[in-house]
Amino acid sequence: MAMYGPIHDNFVRFCQARAYGIMSYEDLMNETLLRAYERWDTMKKKDALLYFLFGTARNIVLNTIRKRKEVGLDGVDEGSTPNAGELNLEVQYLYEQLNQLSDNKKEVLILFEISGFSIKEIADMQHTTAAAVKMMLSRARKELKKLVESHAVAPKKVPHE
């Protein structure tokens, strides 16, 4: 628990963004922490706990999506989506648009923009290069911008009398 305390806030933000519309972020956090606890004795790099938690949480979300597709369930898990009172409407809208991105683009945006990790840290987590992360981040931002702009409501023109 001493190693988890300092990383708790980053982990919560990551889970909230990554699980949005797929499952309850609390369930994602609990399942991830349970797996980390079960594997604690076999973990080689205990100082890389946050990387392990992010990787595990990502795998849980992907498995949930796969299982849903196998069973033929579609749409959003209604019990896990925060209501407008829990999240400010703009953040809720942004999460909905973020969910339309591919998993890789969504994850790199969450890690960089929401969780505050550096390009190098993300590259280490994803076992790739900093250049690949920069490219994915650029593409993700452009795609998210297009999504947001395409759903923007144009102001109504009032006819002059």
Short mmCIF file of N, CA and C in Angstrom, two decimals:
data_model
loop_
_atom_site.label_atom_id
_atom_site.label_comp_id
_atom_site.label_asym_id
_atom_site.label_seq_id
_atom_site.Cartn_x
_atom_site.Cartn_y
_atom_site.Cartn_z
N MET A 1 0.82 -1.20 0.00
CA MET A 1 0.00 0.00 0.00
C MET A 1 0.87 1.26 0.00
N ALA A 2 2.04 1.17 0.58
CA ALA A 2 2.92 2.34 0.61
C ALA A 2 3.31 2.77 -0.81
N MET A 3 3.47 1.80 -1.71
CA MET A 3 3.83 2.13 -3.09
C MET A 3 2.61 2.61 -3.88
N TYR A 4 1.43 2.20 -3.47
CA TYR A 4 0.21 2.56 -4.20
C TYR A 4 -0.25 3.99 -3.88
N GLY A 5 -0.08 4.43 -2.67
CA GLY A 5 -0.56 5.75 -2.24
C GLY A 5 -0.22 6.89 -3.18
N PRO A 6 1.05 7.07 -3.53
CA PRO A 6 1.43 8.20 -4.40
C PRO A 6 0.87 8.11 -5.83
N ILE A 7 0.52 6.93 -6.29
CA ILE A 7 0.05 6.79 -7.66
C ILE A 7 -1.47 6.67 -7.75
N HIS A 8 -2.14 6.69 -6.63
CA HIS A 8 -3.59 6.48 -6.59
C HIS A 8 -4.35 7.44 -7.50
N ASP A 9 -4.09 8.74 -7.41
CA ASP A 9 -4.84 9.72 -8.20
C ASP A 9 -4.68 9.50 -9.70
N ASN A 10 -3.45 9.23 -10.14
CA ASN A 10 -3.23 8.95 -11.56
C ASN A 10 -3.98 7.71 -11.99
N PHE A 11 -3.98 6.70 -11.14
CA PHE A 11 -4.65 5.45 -11.47
C PHE A 11 -6.16 5.65 -11.55
N VAL A 12 -6.73 6.43 -10.64
CA VAL A 12 -8.17 6.70 -10.67
C VAL A 12 -8.54 7.42 -11.96
N ARG A 13 -7.80 8.46 -12.32
CA ARG A 13 -8.09 9.21 -13.55
C ARG A 13 -8.00 8.31 -14.78
N PHE A 14 -6.99 7.47 -14.82
CA PHE A 14 -6.83 6.56 -15.95
C PHE A 14 -8.04 5.62 -16.04
N CYS A 15 -8.44 5.03 -14.92
CA CYS A 15 -9.56 4.09 -14.92
C CYS A 15 -10.87 4.79 -15.29
N GLN A 16 -11.09 5.99 -14.79
CA GLN A 16 -12.32 6.72 -15.13
C GLN A 16 -12.41 6.96 -16.63
N ALA A 17 -11.32 7.37 -17.24
CA ALA A 17 -11.33 7.67 -18.67
C ALA A 17 -11.37 6.39 -19.50
N ARG A 18 -10.63 5.38 -19.11
CA ARG A 18 -10.53 4.15 -19.90
C ARG A 18 -11.79 3.30 -19.83
N ALA A 19 -12.46 3.30 -18.68
CA ALA A 19 -13.63 2.45 -18.49
C ALA A 19 -14.93 3.12 -18.90
N TYR A 20 -14.90 4.40 -19.18
CA TYR A 20 -16.11 5.16 -19.46
C TYR A 20 -16.94 4.49 -20.56
N GLY A 21 -18.18 4.21 -20.26
CA GLY A 21 -19.10 3.63 -21.22
C GLY A 21 -18.91 2.14 -21.45
N ILE A 22 -17.93 1.54 -20.81
CA ILE A 22 -17.66 0.13 -21.00
C ILE A 22 -17.98 -0.65 -19.73
N MET A 23 -17.54 -0.11 -18.62
CA MET A 23 -17.77 -0.75 -17.33
C MET A 23 -17.59 0.30 -16.23
N SER A 24 -17.92 -0.06 -15.04
CA SER A 24 -17.75 0.84 -13.91
C SER A 24 -16.25 1.01 -13.63
N TYR A 25 -15.81 2.25 -13.47
CA TYR A 25 -14.39 2.44 -13.20
C TYR A 25 -13.99 1.87 -11.85
N GLU A 26 -14.93 1.84 -10.90
CA GLU A 26 -14.63 1.23 -9.60
C GLU A 26 -14.37 -0.26 -9.76
N ASP A 27 -15.18 -0.93 -10.59
CA ASP A 27 -14.96 -2.35 -10.85
C ASP A 27 -13.61 -2.57 -11.52
N LEU A 28 -13.27 -1.70 -12.46
CA LEU A 28 -11.99 -1.81 -13.14
C LEU A 28 -10.84 -1.65 -12.15
N MET A 29 -10.94 -0.66 -11.28
CA MET A 29 -9.90 -0.44 -10.29
C MET A 29 -9.77 -1.64 -9.35
N ASN A 30 -10.90 -2.12 -8.86
CA ASN A 30 -10.87 -3.24 -7.91
C ASN A 30 -10.28 -4.50 -8.54
N GLU A 31 -10.70 -4.82 -9.75
CA GLU A 31 -10.19 -6.00 -10.43
C GLU A 31 -8.69 -5.87 -10.69
N THR A 32 -8.26 -4.69 -11.10
CA THR A 32 -6.84 -4.46 -11.37
C THR A 32 -6.02 -4.58 -10.10
N LEU A 33 -6.48 -3.96 -9.03
CA LEU A 33 -5.74 -4.03 -7.76
C LEU A 33 -5.70 -5.45 -7.20
N LEU A 34 -6.78 -6.19 -7.39
CA LEU A 34 -6.80 -7.58 -6.95
C LEU A 34 -5.75 -8.39 -7.69
N ARG A 35 -5.67 -8.20 -9.01
CA ARG A 35 -4.66 -8.93 -9.80
C ARG A 35 -3.25 -8.53 -9.40
N ALA A 36 -3.04 -7.25 -9.12
CA ALA A 36 -1.71 -6.79 -8.68
C ALA A 36 -1.35 -7.42 -7.34
N TYR A 37 -2.31 -7.49 -6.43
CA TYR A 37 -2.07 -8.09 -5.12
C TYR A 37 -1.74 -9.58 -5.27
N GLU A 38 -2.47 -10.27 -6.13
CA GLU A 38 -2.24 -11.70 -6.34
C GLU A 38 -0.86 -11.96 -6.94
N ARG A 39 -0.38 -11.04 -7.75
CA ARG A 39 0.91 -11.24 -8.44
C ARG A 39 2.07 -10.50 -7.78
N TRP A 40 1.84 -9.86 -6.66
CA TRP A 40 2.85 -9.02 -6.02
C TRP A 40 4.16 -9.75 -5.79
N ASP A 41 4.08 -10.98 -5.29
CA ASP A 41 5.30 -11.73 -4.97
C ASP A 41 6.09 -12.11 -6.22
N THR A 42 5.44 -12.20 -7.37
CA THR A 42 6.12 -12.60 -8.59
C THR A 42 6.55 -11.41 -9.44
N MET A 43 6.15 -10.21 -9.07
CA MET A 43 6.54 -9.01 -9.83
C MET A 43 8.03 -8.75 -9.65
N LYS A 44 8.71 -8.56 -10.78
CA LYS A 44 10.15 -8.33 -10.74
C LYS A 44 10.49 -6.88 -10.41
N LYS A 45 9.74 -5.96 -11.01
CA LYS A 45 10.01 -4.53 -10.81
C LYS A 45 8.87 -3.92 -10.00
N LYS A 46 8.99 -3.94 -8.71
CA LYS A 46 7.93 -3.41 -7.86
C LYS A 46 7.83 -1.89 -7.97
N ASP A 47 8.91 -1.23 -8.40
CA ASP A 47 8.86 0.22 -8.59
C ASP A 47 8.10 0.61 -9.86
N ALA A 48 7.76 -0.38 -10.69
CA ALA A 48 6.99 -0.13 -11.91
C ALA A 48 5.52 -0.51 -11.69
N LEU A 49 5.03 -0.35 -10.48
CA LEU A 49 3.67 -0.74 -10.14
C LEU A 49 2.65 -0.01 -11.01
N LEU A 50 2.82 1.28 -11.23
CA LEU A 50 1.85 2.03 -12.03
C LEU A 50 1.77 1.50 -13.45
N TYR A 51 2.91 1.17 -14.04
CA TYR A 51 2.91 0.59 -15.39
C TYR A 51 2.15 -0.73 -15.40
N PHE A 52 2.39 -1.54 -14.37
CA PHE A 52 1.70 -2.82 -14.27
C PHE A 52 0.19 -2.60 -14.15
N LEU A 53 -0.21 -1.66 -13.30
CA LEU A 53 -1.64 -1.38 -13.11
C LEU A 53 -2.29 -0.90 -14.40
N PHE A 54 -1.63 0.00 -15.13
CA PHE A 54 -2.19 0.50 -16.38
C PHE A 54 -2.32 -0.62 -17.41
N GLY A 55 -1.30 -1.43 -17.52
CA GLY A 55 -1.34 -2.55 -18.47
C GLY A 55 -2.44 -3.54 -18.12
N THR A 56 -2.58 -3.85 -16.85
CA THR A 56 -3.60 -4.78 -16.40
C THR A 56 -4.99 -4.20 -16.63
N ALA A 57 -5.19 -2.94 -16.29
CA ALA A 57 -6.49 -2.29 -16.49
C ALA A 57 -6.85 -2.27 -17.97
N ARG A 58 -5.88 -1.98 -18.80
CA ARG A 58 -6.12 -1.97 -20.25
C ARG A 58 -6.57 -3.34 -20.73
N ASN A 59 -5.91 -4.39 -20.26
CA ASN A 59 -6.27 -5.75 -20.66
C ASN A 59 -7.67 -6.12 -20.18
N ILE A 60 -8.03 -5.71 -18.99
CA ILE A 60 -9.37 -5.99 -18.47
C ILE A 60 -10.43 -5.33 -19.34
N VAL A 61 -10.21 -4.08 -19.71
CA VAL A 61 -11.16 -3.36 -20.57
C VAL A 61 -11.27 -4.05 -21.93
N LEU A 62 -10.14 -4.39 -22.53
CA LEU A 62 -10.17 -5.05 -23.83
C LEU A 62 -10.88 -6.40 -23.76
N ASN A 63 -10.65 -7.16 -22.69
CA ASN A 63 -11.34 -8.45 -22.52
C ASN A 63 -12.84 -8.24 -22.35
N THR A 64 -13.22 -7.21 -21.65
CA THR A 64 -14.65 -6.91 -21.47
C THR A 64 -15.30 -6.59 -22.81
N ILE A 65 -14.62 -5.81 -23.62
CA ILE A 65 -15.13 -5.47 -24.95
C ILE A 65 -15.25 -6.74 -25.80
N ARG A 66 -14.22 -7.58 -25.78
CA ARG A 66 -14.26 -8.83 -26.56
C ARG A 66 -15.40 -9.74 -26.12
N LYS A 67 -15.57 -9.87 -24.82
CA LYS A 67 -16.65 -10.73 -24.30
C LYS A 67 -18.01 -10.21 -24.72
N ARG A 68 -18.16 -8.90 -24.70
CA ARG A 68 -19.42 -8.29 -25.11
C ARG A 68 -19.73 -8.59 -26.56
N LYS A 69 -18.70 -8.53 -27.40
CA LYS A 69 -18.89 -8.81 -28.82
C LYS A 69 -19.23 -10.28 -29.04
N GLU A 70 -18.60 -11.17 -28.28
CA GLU A 70 -18.85 -12.60 -28.41
C GLU A 70 -20.28 -12.94 -28.02
N VAL A 71 -20.78 -12.30 -26.98
CA VAL A 71 -22.12 -12.57 -26.51
C VAL A 71 -23.16 -11.85 -27.36
N GLY A 72 -22.71 -10.84 -28.08
CA GLY A 72 -23.63 -10.10 -28.95
C GLY A 72 -24.27 -8.91 -28.27
N LEU A 73 -23.69 -8.48 -27.18
CA LEU A 73 -24.21 -7.29 -26.51
C LEU A 73 -23.68 -6.06 -27.21
N ASP A 74 -24.51 -5.06 -27.33
CA ASP A 74 -24.04 -3.83 -27.94
C ASP A 74 -24.46 -2.66 -27.09
N GLY A 75 -23.90 -1.52 -27.42
CA GLY A 75 -24.25 -0.32 -26.67
C GLY A 75 -23.41 -0.20 -25.41
N VAL A 76 -23.86 0.69 -24.56
CA VAL A 76 -23.14 1.04 -23.36
C VAL A 76 -23.73 0.32 -22.17
N ASP A 77 -22.89 -0.06 -21.23
CA ASP A 77 -23.36 -0.64 -19.98
C ASP A 77 -24.02 0.47 -19.18
N GLU A 78 -25.33 0.47 -19.17
CA GLU A 78 -26.09 1.57 -18.58
C GLU A 78 -25.78 1.79 -17.11
N GLY A 79 -25.45 0.74 -16.39
CA GLY A 79 -25.19 0.88 -14.96
C GLY A 79 -23.87 1.54 -14.64
N SER A 80 -22.98 1.66 -15.62
CA SER A 80 -21.66 2.19 -15.33
C SER A 80 -21.45 3.62 -15.80
N THR A 81 -22.34 4.14 -16.59
CA THR A 81 -22.15 5.48 -17.14
C THR A 81 -22.56 6.53 -16.11
N PRO A 82 -21.64 7.44 -15.80
CA PRO A 82 -21.99 8.47 -14.83
C PRO A 82 -23.11 9.36 -15.36
N ASN A 83 -23.97 9.80 -14.47
CA ASN A 83 -25.02 10.71 -14.92
C ASN A 83 -24.46 12.13 -14.97
N ALA A 84 -25.26 13.03 -15.51
CA ALA A 84 -24.80 14.40 -15.71
C ALA A 84 -24.44 15.08 -14.40
N GLY A 85 -25.05 14.63 -13.29
CA GLY A 85 -24.73 15.21 -12.00
C GLY A 85 -23.34 14.83 -11.53
N GLU A 86 -22.87 13.67 -11.94
CA GLU A 86 -21.54 13.22 -11.51
C GLU A 86 -20.44 13.86 -12.34
N LEU A 87 -20.68 14.03 -13.60
CA LEU A 87 -19.68 14.64 -14.47
C LEU A 87 -20.25 15.87 -15.13
N ASN A 88 -19.45 16.81 -15.28
CA ASN A 88 -19.82 18.01 -16.00
C ASN A 88 -20.12 17.58 -17.44
N LEU A 89 -21.13 18.15 -18.05
CA LEU A 89 -21.59 17.73 -19.37
C LEU A 89 -20.50 17.80 -20.44
N GLU A 90 -19.63 18.77 -20.35
CA GLU A 90 -18.56 18.88 -21.34
C GLU A 90 -17.58 17.72 -21.24
N VAL A 91 -17.25 17.32 -20.02
CA VAL A 91 -16.36 16.19 -19.82
C VAL A 91 -17.04 14.91 -20.29
N GLN A 92 -18.32 14.77 -19.98
CA GLN A 92 -19.08 13.60 -20.43
C GLN A 92 -19.08 13.54 -21.96
N TYR A 93 -19.30 14.66 -22.61
CA TYR A 93 -19.29 14.73 -24.08
C TYR A 93 -17.91 14.34 -24.62
N LEU A 94 -16.86 14.85 -23.99
CA LEU A 94 -15.50 14.55 -24.43
C LEU A 94 -15.22 13.05 -24.29
N TYR A 95 -15.62 12.44 -23.19
CA TYR A 95 -15.43 11.00 -23.01
C TYR A 95 -16.18 10.22 -24.09
N GLU A 96 -17.38 10.66 -24.44
CA GLU A 96 -18.14 9.97 -25.49
C GLU A 96 -17.40 10.05 -26.82
N GLN A 97 -16.83 11.20 -27.13
CA GLN A 97 -16.08 11.35 -28.37
C GLN A 97 -14.79 10.53 -28.30
N LEU A 98 -14.16 10.53 -27.15
CA LEU A 98 -12.93 9.77 -26.95
C LEU A 98 -13.17 8.28 -27.17
N ASN A 99 -14.33 7.79 -26.78
CA ASN A 99 -14.67 6.38 -26.95
C ASN A 99 -14.81 5.98 -28.41
N GLN A 100 -14.93 6.94 -29.30
CA GLN A 100 -15.04 6.62 -30.72
C GLN A 100 -13.68 6.39 -31.37
N LEU A 101 -12.61 6.72 -30.67
CA LEU A 101 -11.26 6.50 -31.19
C LEU A 101 -10.88 5.03 -31.03
N SER A 102 -9.88 4.60 -31.78
CA SER A 102 -9.36 3.24 -31.62
C SER A 102 -8.75 3.12 -30.22
N ASP A 103 -8.60 1.90 -29.75
CA ASP A 103 -8.07 1.69 -28.40
C ASP A 103 -6.68 2.29 -28.23
N ASN A 104 -5.82 2.15 -29.22
CA ASN A 104 -4.46 2.70 -29.10
C ASN A 104 -4.46 4.22 -29.03
N LYS A 105 -5.27 4.86 -29.86
CA LYS A 105 -5.34 6.32 -29.84
C LYS A 105 -5.96 6.82 -28.54
N LYS A 106 -7.00 6.13 -28.11
CA LYS A 106 -7.66 6.53 -26.86
C LYS A 106 -6.69 6.41 -25.69
N GLU A 107 -5.97 5.31 -25.65
CA GLU A 107 -5.06 5.09 -24.53
C GLU A 107 -3.94 6.11 -24.48
N VAL A 108 -3.35 6.43 -25.63
CA VAL A 108 -2.25 7.39 -25.62
C VAL A 108 -2.75 8.77 -25.20
N LEU A 109 -3.95 9.16 -25.62
CA LEU A 109 -4.51 10.45 -25.18
C LEU A 109 -4.79 10.45 -23.68
N ILE A 110 -5.33 9.37 -23.17
CA ILE A 110 -5.62 9.28 -21.73
C ILE A 110 -4.33 9.36 -20.93
N LEU A 111 -3.32 8.60 -21.34
CA LEU A 111 -2.06 8.60 -20.60
C LEU A 111 -1.37 9.96 -20.63
N PHE A 112 -1.39 10.62 -21.79
CA PHE A 112 -0.69 11.89 -21.92
C PHE A 112 -1.50 13.07 -21.38
N GLU A 113 -2.72 13.21 -21.86
CA GLU A 113 -3.51 14.41 -21.55
C GLU A 113 -4.22 14.33 -20.19
N ILE A 114 -4.70 13.16 -19.82
CA ILE A 114 -5.47 13.05 -18.58
C ILE A 114 -4.60 12.62 -17.41
N SER A 115 -3.75 11.61 -17.64
CA SER A 115 -2.92 11.10 -16.54
C SER A 115 -1.60 11.85 -16.41
N GLY A 116 -1.21 12.59 -17.44
CA GLY A 116 -0.04 13.46 -17.32
C GLY A 116 1.31 12.77 -17.48
N PHE A 117 1.37 11.65 -18.17
CA PHE A 117 2.64 10.97 -18.37
C PHE A 117 3.40 11.60 -19.52
N SER A 118 4.72 11.48 -19.46
CA SER A 118 5.56 12.00 -20.54
C SER A 118 5.54 11.04 -21.72
N ILE A 119 6.01 11.52 -22.85
CA ILE A 119 6.10 10.69 -24.05
C ILE A 119 6.98 9.47 -23.77
N LYS A 120 8.10 9.69 -23.11
CA LYS A 120 9.02 8.59 -22.80
C LYS A 120 8.37 7.55 -21.89
N GLU A 121 7.65 8.00 -20.88
CA GLU A 121 6.98 7.06 -19.97
C GLU A 121 5.93 6.24 -20.72
N ILE A 122 5.20 6.88 -21.61
CA ILE A 122 4.19 6.16 -22.38
C ILE A 122 4.87 5.15 -23.31
N ALA A 123 5.97 5.55 -23.92
CA ALA A 123 6.71 4.63 -24.80
C ALA A 123 7.18 3.41 -24.01
N ASP A 124 7.66 3.64 -22.80
CA ASP A 124 8.09 2.52 -21.96
C ASP A 124 6.92 1.60 -21.60
N MET A 125 5.78 2.19 -21.26
CA MET A 125 4.60 1.41 -20.90
C MET A 125 4.11 0.56 -22.06
N GLN A 126 4.14 1.14 -23.25
CA GLN A 126 3.59 0.47 -24.43
C GLN A 126 4.65 -0.30 -25.22
N HIS A 127 5.87 -0.33 -24.70
CA HIS A 127 6.97 -1.06 -25.35
C HIS A 127 7.14 -0.63 -26.81
N THR A 128 7.25 0.68 -26.99
CA THR A 128 7.42 1.25 -28.32
C THR A 128 8.40 2.42 -28.23
N THR A 129 8.53 3.17 -29.29
CA THR A 129 9.46 4.30 -29.31
C THR A 129 8.73 5.60 -29.01
N ALA A 130 9.48 6.60 -28.62
CA ALA A 130 8.90 7.92 -28.36
C ALA A 130 8.33 8.50 -29.66
N ALA A 131 8.99 8.25 -30.77
CA ALA A 131 8.50 8.76 -32.06
C ALA A 131 7.13 8.15 -32.39
N ALA A 132 6.97 6.86 -32.12
CA ALA A 132 5.69 6.20 -32.39
C ALA A 132 4.59 6.78 -31.50
N VAL A 133 4.92 7.07 -30.25
CA VAL A 133 3.95 7.66 -29.33
C VAL A 133 3.56 9.05 -29.81
N LYS A 134 4.54 9.85 -30.22
CA LYS A 134 4.25 11.20 -30.72
C LYS A 134 3.33 11.15 -31.94
N MET A 135 3.60 10.22 -32.84
CA MET A 135 2.79 10.09 -34.04
C MET A 135 1.36 9.68 -33.67
N MET A 136 1.22 8.72 -32.77
CA MET A 136 -0.10 8.25 -32.35
C MET A 136 -0.84 9.37 -31.63
N LEU A 137 -0.15 10.13 -30.82
CA LEU A 137 -0.76 11.25 -30.10
C LEU A 137 -1.23 12.32 -31.07
N SER A 138 -0.44 12.62 -32.06
CA SER A 138 -0.82 13.61 -33.07
C SER A 138 -2.06 13.16 -33.84
N ARG A 139 -2.05 11.90 -34.26
CA ARG A 139 -3.20 11.37 -35.00
C ARG A 139 -4.45 11.33 -34.13
N ALA A 140 -4.28 10.96 -32.87
CA ALA A 140 -5.42 10.89 -31.96
C ALA A 140 -6.03 12.28 -31.74
N ARG A 141 -5.18 13.29 -31.57
CA ARG A 141 -5.68 14.65 -31.38
C ARG A 141 -6.45 15.13 -32.60
N LYS A 142 -5.89 14.88 -33.79
CA LYS A 142 -6.55 15.30 -35.02
C LYS A 142 -7.90 14.62 -35.18
N GLU A 143 -7.94 13.32 -34.92
CA GLU A 143 -9.19 12.57 -35.06
C GLU A 143 -10.23 13.04 -34.04
N LEU A 144 -9.79 13.27 -32.80
CA LEU A 144 -10.71 13.76 -31.76
C LEU A 144 -11.23 15.14 -32.12
N LYS A 145 -10.36 15.98 -32.65
CA LYS A 145 -10.78 17.33 -33.07
C LYS A 145 -11.84 17.24 -34.16
N LYS A 146 -11.65 16.36 -35.13
CA LYS A 146 -12.64 16.19 -36.20
C LYS A 146 -13.97 15.70 -35.63
N LEU A 147 -13.90 14.76 -34.69
CA LEU A 147 -15.13 14.24 -34.09
C LEU A 147 -15.89 15.35 -33.37
N VAL A 148 -15.17 16.14 -32.60
CA VAL A 148 -15.81 17.22 -31.84
C VAL A 148 -16.38 18.27 -32.78
N GLU A 149 -15.61 18.63 -33.80
CA GLU A 149 -16.09 19.64 -34.75
C GLU A 149 -17.28 19.15 -35.56
N SER A 150 -17.31 17.87 -35.88
CA SER A 150 -18.42 17.36 -36.68
C SER A 150 -19.72 17.29 -35.90
N HIS A 151 -19.62 17.28 -34.58
CA HIS A 151 -20.82 17.25 -33.74
C HIS A 151 -21.17 18.61 -33.15
N ALA A 152 -20.38 19.61 -33.50
CA ALA A 152 -20.65 20.95 -32.98
C ALA A 152 -21.93 21.49 -33.59
N VAL A 153 -22.69 22.16 -32.80
CA VAL A 153 -23.96 22.72 -33.25
C VAL A 153 -23.70 24.13 -33.77
N ALA A 154 -24.09 24.35 -35.00
CA ALA A 154 -23.94 25.68 -35.59
C ALA A 154 -24.97 26.63 -34.98
N PRO A 155 -24.60 27.88 -34.73
CA PRO A 155 -25.56 28.82 -34.16
C PRO A 155 -26.72 29.06 -35.13
N LYS A 156 -27.89 29.20 -34.57
CA LYS A 156 -29.09 29.44 -35.39
C LYS A 156 -29.10 30.88 -35.85
N LYS A 157 -29.46 31.04 -37.12
CA LYS A 157 -29.56 32.40 -37.66
C LYS A 157 -30.97 32.90 -37.46
N VAL A 158 -31.04 34.08 -36.95
CA VAL A 158 -32.35 34.70 -36.71
C VAL A 158 -32.67 35.59 -37.90
N PRO A 159 -33.79 35.36 -38.58
CA PRO A 159 -34.14 36.18 -39.74
C PRO A 159 -34.43 37.62 -39.31
N HIS A 160 -34.01 38.53 -40.14
CA HIS A 160 -34.26 39.95 -39.86
C HIS A 160 -35.66 40.29 -40.34
N GLU A 161 -36.35 41.07 -39.58
CA GLU A 161 -37.71 41.48 -39.97
C GLU A 161 -37.71 42.79 -40.69
#
